[in-house]
Amino acid sequence: MATTHAALGVLPALVVLPFDPALAVTSAYAGYAGGVFPDLDLYLEHRKTLHHPELYPALATLAALVALAYPTPVSVAVACFLVSAALHCLTEVLGGGLGRKPWISDDHRGVYSHLGQRWLPPRRVIPYDGSPRDLALCVIVTVPLLFVFDVRVRWLLLGGLGISVLYTVFRKRLADWV
Ligand SMILES: [Zn+2]
């Protein structure tokens, strides 16, 4: 789910933390946003329009090199945003399919490869978005981060975790309501 991607997206900011704690907060926000960003295509062609498993990693590598050479708040934030978006698109394939009830495993679209012009099949390590395993991953990533970052990032992470719990509880009922 988007909130798990967002929590994972904060991880790149850990690299910045030992060097500049203030910049690490900005990086955490940028990473969180980058983790959510690809899923803004939910009402377009989901997992295709804004999901680019080849383009984001290439852009993220470039942005990381620029940030290393010229470390400014903007260059570091852009790098964290893109690394997080890349992480989102690369890990998407580990989830379930795109069907309305993905726990049925009736859909074979994991994420779209624009380079290969085909859908990469879902691996279902995380069976579907909002599954208990998805929530467990979200908790495992979020809880340690709560002890690392200051109160502003903590609230963002806790808010995401709250939404994740609600989404997981109502996930199957949501499919019927929609
Ligand atoms: Zn996604």
PDB file of C-alpha atoms and ligand atoms in Angstrom:
ATOM      1  CA  MET A   1       0.000   0.000   0.000  1.00  0.00           C
ATOM      2  CA  ALA A   2       1.050   3.570  -0.590  1.00  0.00           C
ATOM      3  CA  THR A   3       1.788   4.159   3.096  1.00  0.00           C
ATOM      4  CA  THR A   4       4.221   1.216   3.184  1.00  0.00           C
ATOM      5  CA  HIS A   5       5.967   2.623   0.103  1.00  0.00           C
ATOM      6  CA  ALA A   6       6.035   6.026   1.823  1.00  0.00           C
ATOM      7  CA  ALA A   7       7.617   4.601   5.009  1.00  0.00           C
ATOM      8  CA  LEU A   8      10.202   2.726   2.902  1.00  0.00           C
ATOM      9  CA  GLY A   9      10.789   6.030   1.096  1.00  0.00           C
ATOM     10  CA  VAL A  10      12.052   7.647   4.312  1.00  0.00           C
ATOM     11  CA  LEU A  11      14.962   5.140   4.485  1.00  0.00           C
ATOM     12  CA  PRO A  12      17.223   7.042   2.010  1.00  0.00           C
ATOM     13  CA  ALA A  13      17.100  10.028   4.384  1.00  0.00           C
ATOM     14  CA  LEU A  14      19.036   7.904   6.924  1.00  0.00           C
ATOM     15  CA  VAL A  15      22.122   8.373   4.745  1.00  0.00           C
ATOM     16  CA  VAL A  16      21.860  12.157   5.233  1.00  0.00           C
ATOM     17  CA  LEU A  17      21.229  12.015   9.010  1.00  0.00           C
ATOM     18  CA  PRO A  18      24.855  11.659  10.276  1.00  0.00           C
ATOM     19  CA  PHE A  19      25.994  14.580   8.100  1.00  0.00           C
ATOM     20  CA  ASP A  20      23.184  17.096   8.515  1.00  0.00           C
ATOM     21  CA  PRO A  21      20.203  16.329  10.839  1.00  0.00           C
ATOM     22  CA  ALA A  22      18.208  19.360   9.632  1.00  0.00           C
ATOM     23  CA  LEU A  23      18.636  18.359   5.998  1.00  0.00           C
ATOM     24  CA  ALA A  24      17.700  14.786   6.935  1.00  0.00           C
ATOM     25  CA  VAL A  25      14.238  16.043   7.975  1.00  0.00           C
ATOM     26  CA  THR A  26      13.734  17.692   4.567  1.00  0.00           C
ATOM     27  CA  SER A  27      15.054  14.510   2.949  1.00  0.00           C
ATOM     28  CA  ALA A  28      12.606  12.400   4.948  1.00  0.00           C
ATOM     29  CA  TYR A  29       9.677  14.534   3.707  1.00  0.00           C
ATOM     30  CA  ALA A  30      10.990  14.334   0.132  1.00  0.00           C
ATOM     31  CA  GLY A  31      11.436  10.564   0.451  1.00  0.00           C
ATOM     32  CA  TYR A  32       7.942  10.159   1.894  1.00  0.00           C
ATOM     33  CA  ALA A  33       6.495  12.164  -1.022  1.00  0.00           C
ATOM     34  CA  GLY A  34       8.547  10.145  -3.513  1.00  0.00           C
ATOM     35  CA  GLY A  35       7.195   6.952  -1.991  1.00  0.00           C
ATOM     36  CA  VAL A  36       3.600   8.077  -2.508  1.00  0.00           C
ATOM     37  CA  PHE A  37       4.046   9.849  -5.871  1.00  0.00           C
ATOM     38  CA  PRO A  38       3.808   6.876  -8.311  1.00  0.00           C
ATOM     39  CA  ASP A  39       0.450   5.885  -6.787  1.00  0.00           C
ATOM     40  CA  LEU A  40      -1.081   9.218  -7.886  1.00  0.00           C
ATOM     41  CA  ASP A  41      -1.851   7.330 -11.100  1.00  0.00           C
ATOM     42  CA  LEU A  42      -4.531   5.365  -9.219  1.00  0.00           C
ATOM     43  CA  TYR A  43      -7.293   6.860 -11.399  1.00  0.00           C
ATOM     44  CA  LEU A  44      -5.217   6.898 -14.587  1.00  0.00           C
ATOM     45  CA  GLU A  45      -3.506   3.715 -15.736  1.00  0.00           C
ATOM     46  CA  HIS A  46      -2.523   2.475 -12.300  1.00  0.00           C
ATOM     47  CA  ARG A  47       0.971   1.033 -11.989  1.00  0.00           C
ATOM     48  CA  LYS A  48       1.740   2.277 -15.488  1.00  0.00           C
ATOM     49  CA  THR A  49       1.301   6.051 -15.981  1.00  0.00           C
ATOM     50  CA  LEU A  50       3.504   7.181 -13.069  1.00  0.00           C
ATOM     51  CA  HIS A  51       5.218   3.847 -12.410  1.00  0.00           C
ATOM     52  CA  HIS A  52       8.551   3.644 -14.230  1.00  0.00           C
ATOM     53  CA  PRO A  53      10.766   0.799 -12.929  1.00  0.00           C
ATOM     54  CA  GLU A  54      13.515   1.713 -15.396  1.00  0.00           C
ATOM     55  CA  LEU A  55      13.341   5.525 -15.636  1.00  0.00           C
ATOM     56  CA  TYR A  56      13.239   6.381 -11.912  1.00  0.00           C
ATOM     57  CA  PRO A  57      16.330   4.301 -11.017  1.00  0.00           C
ATOM     58  CA  ALA A  58      18.274   5.987 -13.857  1.00  0.00           C
ATOM     59  CA  LEU A  59      17.126   9.471 -12.777  1.00  0.00           C
ATOM     60  CA  ALA A  60      17.746   8.611  -9.109  1.00  0.00           C
ATOM     61  CA  THR A  61      21.332   7.532  -9.868  1.00  0.00           C
ATOM     62  CA  LEU A  62      21.956  10.808 -11.718  1.00  0.00           C
ATOM     63  CA  ALA A  63      20.331  12.865  -8.949  1.00  0.00           C
ATOM     64  CA  ALA A  64      22.356  11.040  -6.259  1.00  0.00           C
ATOM     65  CA  LEU A  65      25.598  11.784  -8.134  1.00  0.00           C
ATOM     66  CA  VAL A  66      24.604  15.458  -8.460  1.00  0.00           C
ATOM     67  CA  ALA A  67      23.717  15.590  -4.739  1.00  0.00           C
ATOM     68  CA  LEU A  68      27.085  14.056  -3.843  1.00  0.00           C
ATOM     69  CA  ALA A  69      28.957  16.556  -6.012  1.00  0.00           C
ATOM     70  CA  TYR A  70      26.816  19.593  -5.075  1.00  0.00           C
ATOM     71  CA  PRO A  71      25.036  18.876  -1.760  1.00  0.00           C
ATOM     72  CA  THR A  72      22.357  21.546  -1.378  1.00  0.00           C
ATOM     73  CA  PRO A  73      18.919  21.125   0.280  1.00  0.00           C
ATOM     74  CA  VAL A  74      17.284  21.032  -3.172  1.00  0.00           C
ATOM     75  CA  SER A  75      19.689  18.550  -4.766  1.00  0.00           C
ATOM     76  CA  VAL A  76      19.545  16.205  -1.751  1.00  0.00           C
ATOM     77  CA  ALA A  77      15.739  16.416  -1.538  1.00  0.00           C
ATOM     78  CA  VAL A  78      15.364  15.715  -5.278  1.00  0.00           C
ATOM     79  CA  ALA A  79      17.716  12.726  -4.952  1.00  0.00           C
ATOM     80  CA  CYS A  80      15.756  11.324  -1.979  1.00  0.00           C
ATOM     81  CA  PHE A  81      12.434  11.837  -3.828  1.00  0.00           C
ATOM     82  CA  LEU A  82      13.686   9.988  -6.908  1.00  0.00           C
ATOM     83  CA  VAL A  83      15.422   7.175  -4.986  1.00  0.00           C
ATOM     84  CA  SER A  84      12.184   6.636  -3.090  1.00  0.00           C
ATOM     85  CA  ALA A  85      10.055   6.658  -6.278  1.00  0.00           C
ATOM     86  CA  ALA A  86      12.523   4.178  -7.817  1.00  0.00           C
ATOM     87  CA  LEU A  87      12.292   1.950  -4.742  1.00  0.00           C
ATOM     88  CA  HIS A  88       8.484   2.091  -5.016  1.00  0.00           C
ATOM     89  CA  CYS A  89       8.464   0.960  -8.659  1.00  0.00           C
ATOM     90  CA  LEU A  90      11.115  -1.737  -8.186  1.00  0.00           C
ATOM     91  CA  THR A  91       9.399  -3.253  -5.149  1.00  0.00           C
ATOM     92  CA  GLU A  92       5.895  -3.011  -6.649  1.00  0.00           C
ATOM     93  CA  VAL A  93       6.432  -6.298  -8.433  1.00  0.00           C
ATOM     94  CA  LEU A  94       6.715  -8.053  -5.035  1.00  0.00           C
ATOM     95  CA  GLY A  95       3.040  -7.316  -4.342  1.00  0.00           C
ATOM     96  CA  GLY A  96      -0.219  -8.699  -5.727  1.00  0.00           C
ATOM     97  CA  GLY A  97      -2.070  -8.130  -9.009  1.00  0.00           C
ATOM     98  CA  LEU A  98      -4.256  -5.216 -10.021  1.00  0.00           C
ATOM     99  CA  GLY A  99      -7.638  -6.934  -9.767  1.00  0.00           C
ATOM    100  CA  ARG A 100     -10.446  -5.488  -7.663  1.00  0.00           C
ATOM    101  CA  LYS A 101      -9.955  -8.355  -5.201  1.00  0.00           C
ATOM    102  CA  PRO A 102      -6.214  -9.089  -5.507  1.00  0.00           C
ATOM    103  CA  TRP A 103      -6.326 -11.842  -2.843  1.00  0.00           C
ATOM    104  CA  ILE A 104      -8.090 -13.994  -5.487  1.00  0.00           C
ATOM    105  CA  SER A 105      -4.905 -13.810  -7.622  1.00  0.00           C
ATOM    106  CA  ASP A 106      -6.937 -13.348 -10.809  1.00  0.00           C
ATOM    107  CA  ASP A 107      -4.794 -10.568 -12.274  1.00  0.00           C
ATOM    108  CA  HIS A 108      -1.270 -10.831 -13.618  1.00  0.00           C
ATOM    109  CA  ARG A 109      -0.262  -7.169 -13.756  1.00  0.00           C
ATOM    110  CA  GLY A 110       2.405  -6.331 -11.164  1.00  0.00           C
ATOM    111  CA  VAL A 111       3.991  -3.199 -12.611  1.00  0.00           C
ATOM    112  CA  TYR A 112       4.402  -1.999 -16.200  1.00  0.00           C
ATOM    113  CA  SER A 113       7.847  -2.131 -17.773  1.00  0.00           C
ATOM    114  CA  HIS A 114       7.949   0.802 -20.204  1.00  0.00           C
ATOM    115  CA  LEU A 115      11.281  -0.427 -21.560  1.00  0.00           C
ATOM    116  CA  GLY A 116      10.003  -3.957 -22.217  1.00  0.00           C
ATOM    117  CA  GLN A 117       6.493  -2.660 -23.105  1.00  0.00           C
ATOM    118  CA  ARG A 118       4.854  -5.370 -21.036  1.00  0.00           C
ATOM    119  CA  TRP A 119       3.432  -5.993 -17.589  1.00  0.00           C
ATOM    120  CA  LEU A 120       5.801  -7.643 -15.120  1.00  0.00           C
ATOM    121  CA  PRO A 121       3.911 -10.362 -13.211  1.00  0.00           C
ATOM    122  CA  PRO A 122       3.232  -9.900  -9.475  1.00  0.00           C
ATOM    123  CA  ARG A 123       5.456 -12.057  -7.228  1.00  0.00           C
ATOM    124  CA  ARG A 124       2.984 -11.896  -4.301  1.00  0.00           C
ATOM    125  CA  VAL A 125       5.653 -11.892  -1.570  1.00  0.00           C
ATOM    126  CA  ILE A 126       3.242  -9.352  -0.105  1.00  0.00           C
ATOM    127  CA  PRO A 127       0.004 -11.085  -1.258  1.00  0.00           C
ATOM    128  CA  TYR A 128      -1.961  -7.863  -1.818  1.00  0.00           C
ATOM    129  CA  ASP A 129      -2.032  -4.207  -0.743  1.00  0.00           C
ATOM    130  CA  GLY A 130      -3.552  -3.898   2.697  1.00  0.00           C
ATOM    131  CA  SER A 131      -2.794  -7.541   3.576  1.00  0.00           C
ATOM    132  CA  PRO A 132      -1.620  -8.325   7.131  1.00  0.00           C
ATOM    133  CA  ARG A 133       1.866  -8.950   5.723  1.00  0.00           C
ATOM    134  CA  ASP A 134       1.802  -5.488   4.100  1.00  0.00           C
ATOM    135  CA  LEU A 135       0.880  -3.943   7.468  1.00  0.00           C
ATOM    136  CA  ALA A 136       3.605  -5.980   9.218  1.00  0.00           C
ATOM    137  CA  LEU A 137       6.199  -4.598   6.777  1.00  0.00           C
ATOM    138  CA  CYS A 138       4.861  -1.072   7.344  1.00  0.00           C
ATOM    139  CA  VAL A 139       5.200  -1.509  11.133  1.00  0.00           C
ATOM    140  CA  ILE A 140       8.694  -3.063  10.871  1.00  0.00           C
ATOM    141  CA  VAL A 141       9.918  -0.118   8.776  1.00  0.00           C
ATOM    142  CA  THR A 142       8.052   2.640  10.643  1.00  0.00           C
ATOM    143  CA  VAL A 143       8.729   1.807  14.309  1.00  0.00           C
ATOM    144  CA  PRO A 144      12.565   2.076  14.230  1.00  0.00           C
ATOM    145  CA  LEU A 145      12.281   5.322  12.225  1.00  0.00           C
ATOM    146  CA  LEU A 146      10.159   6.830  15.038  1.00  0.00           C
ATOM    147  CA  PHE A 147      13.235   6.668  17.294  1.00  0.00           C
ATOM    148  CA  VAL A 148      15.572   8.145  14.702  1.00  0.00           C
ATOM    149  CA  PHE A 149      13.809  11.256  13.427  1.00  0.00           C
ATOM    150  CA  ASP A 150      12.453  14.249  15.309  1.00  0.00           C
ATOM    151  CA  VAL A 151       8.828  14.897  16.202  1.00  0.00           C
ATOM    152  CA  ARG A 152       7.785  16.357  12.805  1.00  0.00           C
ATOM    153  CA  VAL A 153       8.774  13.258  10.850  1.00  0.00           C
ATOM    154  CA  ARG A 154       7.459  11.102  13.698  1.00  0.00           C
ATOM    155  CA  TRP A 155       3.944  12.535  13.282  1.00  0.00           C
ATOM    156  CA  LEU A 156       4.062  11.982   9.532  1.00  0.00           C
ATOM    157  CA  LEU A 157       5.092   8.354  10.038  1.00  0.00           C
ATOM    158  CA  LEU A 158       2.506   7.785  12.778  1.00  0.00           C
ATOM    159  CA  GLY A 159      -0.210   9.301  10.562  1.00  0.00           C
ATOM    160  CA  GLY A 160       0.778   6.919   7.770  1.00  0.00           C
ATOM    161  CA  LEU A 161       0.770   3.993  10.160  1.00  0.00           C
ATOM    162  CA  GLY A 162      -2.724   4.927  11.410  1.00  0.00           C
ATOM    163  CA  ILE A 163      -4.041   5.042   7.833  1.00  0.00           C
ATOM    164  CA  SER A 164      -2.341   1.669   7.161  1.00  0.00           C
ATOM    165  CA  VAL A 165      -4.086   0.037  10.131  1.00  0.00           C
ATOM    166  CA  LEU A 166      -7.501   1.360   9.024  1.00  0.00           C
ATOM    167  CA  TYR A 167      -6.878   0.378   5.388  1.00  0.00           C
ATOM    168  CA  THR A 168      -5.838  -3.147   6.401  1.00  0.00           C
ATOM    169  CA  VAL A 169      -8.881  -3.595   8.663  1.00  0.00           C
ATOM    170  CA  PHE A 170     -11.332  -2.435   5.964  1.00  0.00           C
ATOM    171  CA  ARG A 171      -9.415  -3.612   2.843  1.00  0.00           C
ATOM    172  CA  LYS A 172     -11.723  -6.494   1.883  1.00  0.00           C
ATOM    173  CA  ARG A 173     -14.904  -4.594   2.738  1.00  0.00           C
ATOM    174  CA  LEU A 174     -13.642  -1.631   0.680  1.00  0.00           C
ATOM    175  CA  ALA A 175     -13.510  -3.836  -2.423  1.00  0.00           C
ATOM    176  CA  ASP A 176     -17.235  -4.592  -2.009  1.00  0.00           C
ATOM    177  CA  TRP A 177     -18.194  -0.985  -1.275  1.00  0.00           C
ATOM    178  CA  VAL A 178     -16.288   0.373  -4.296  1.00  0.00           C
TER     179      VAL A 178
HETATM  180 ZN    ZN B   1       2.459   1.772  -6.762  1.00  0.00          ZN
END
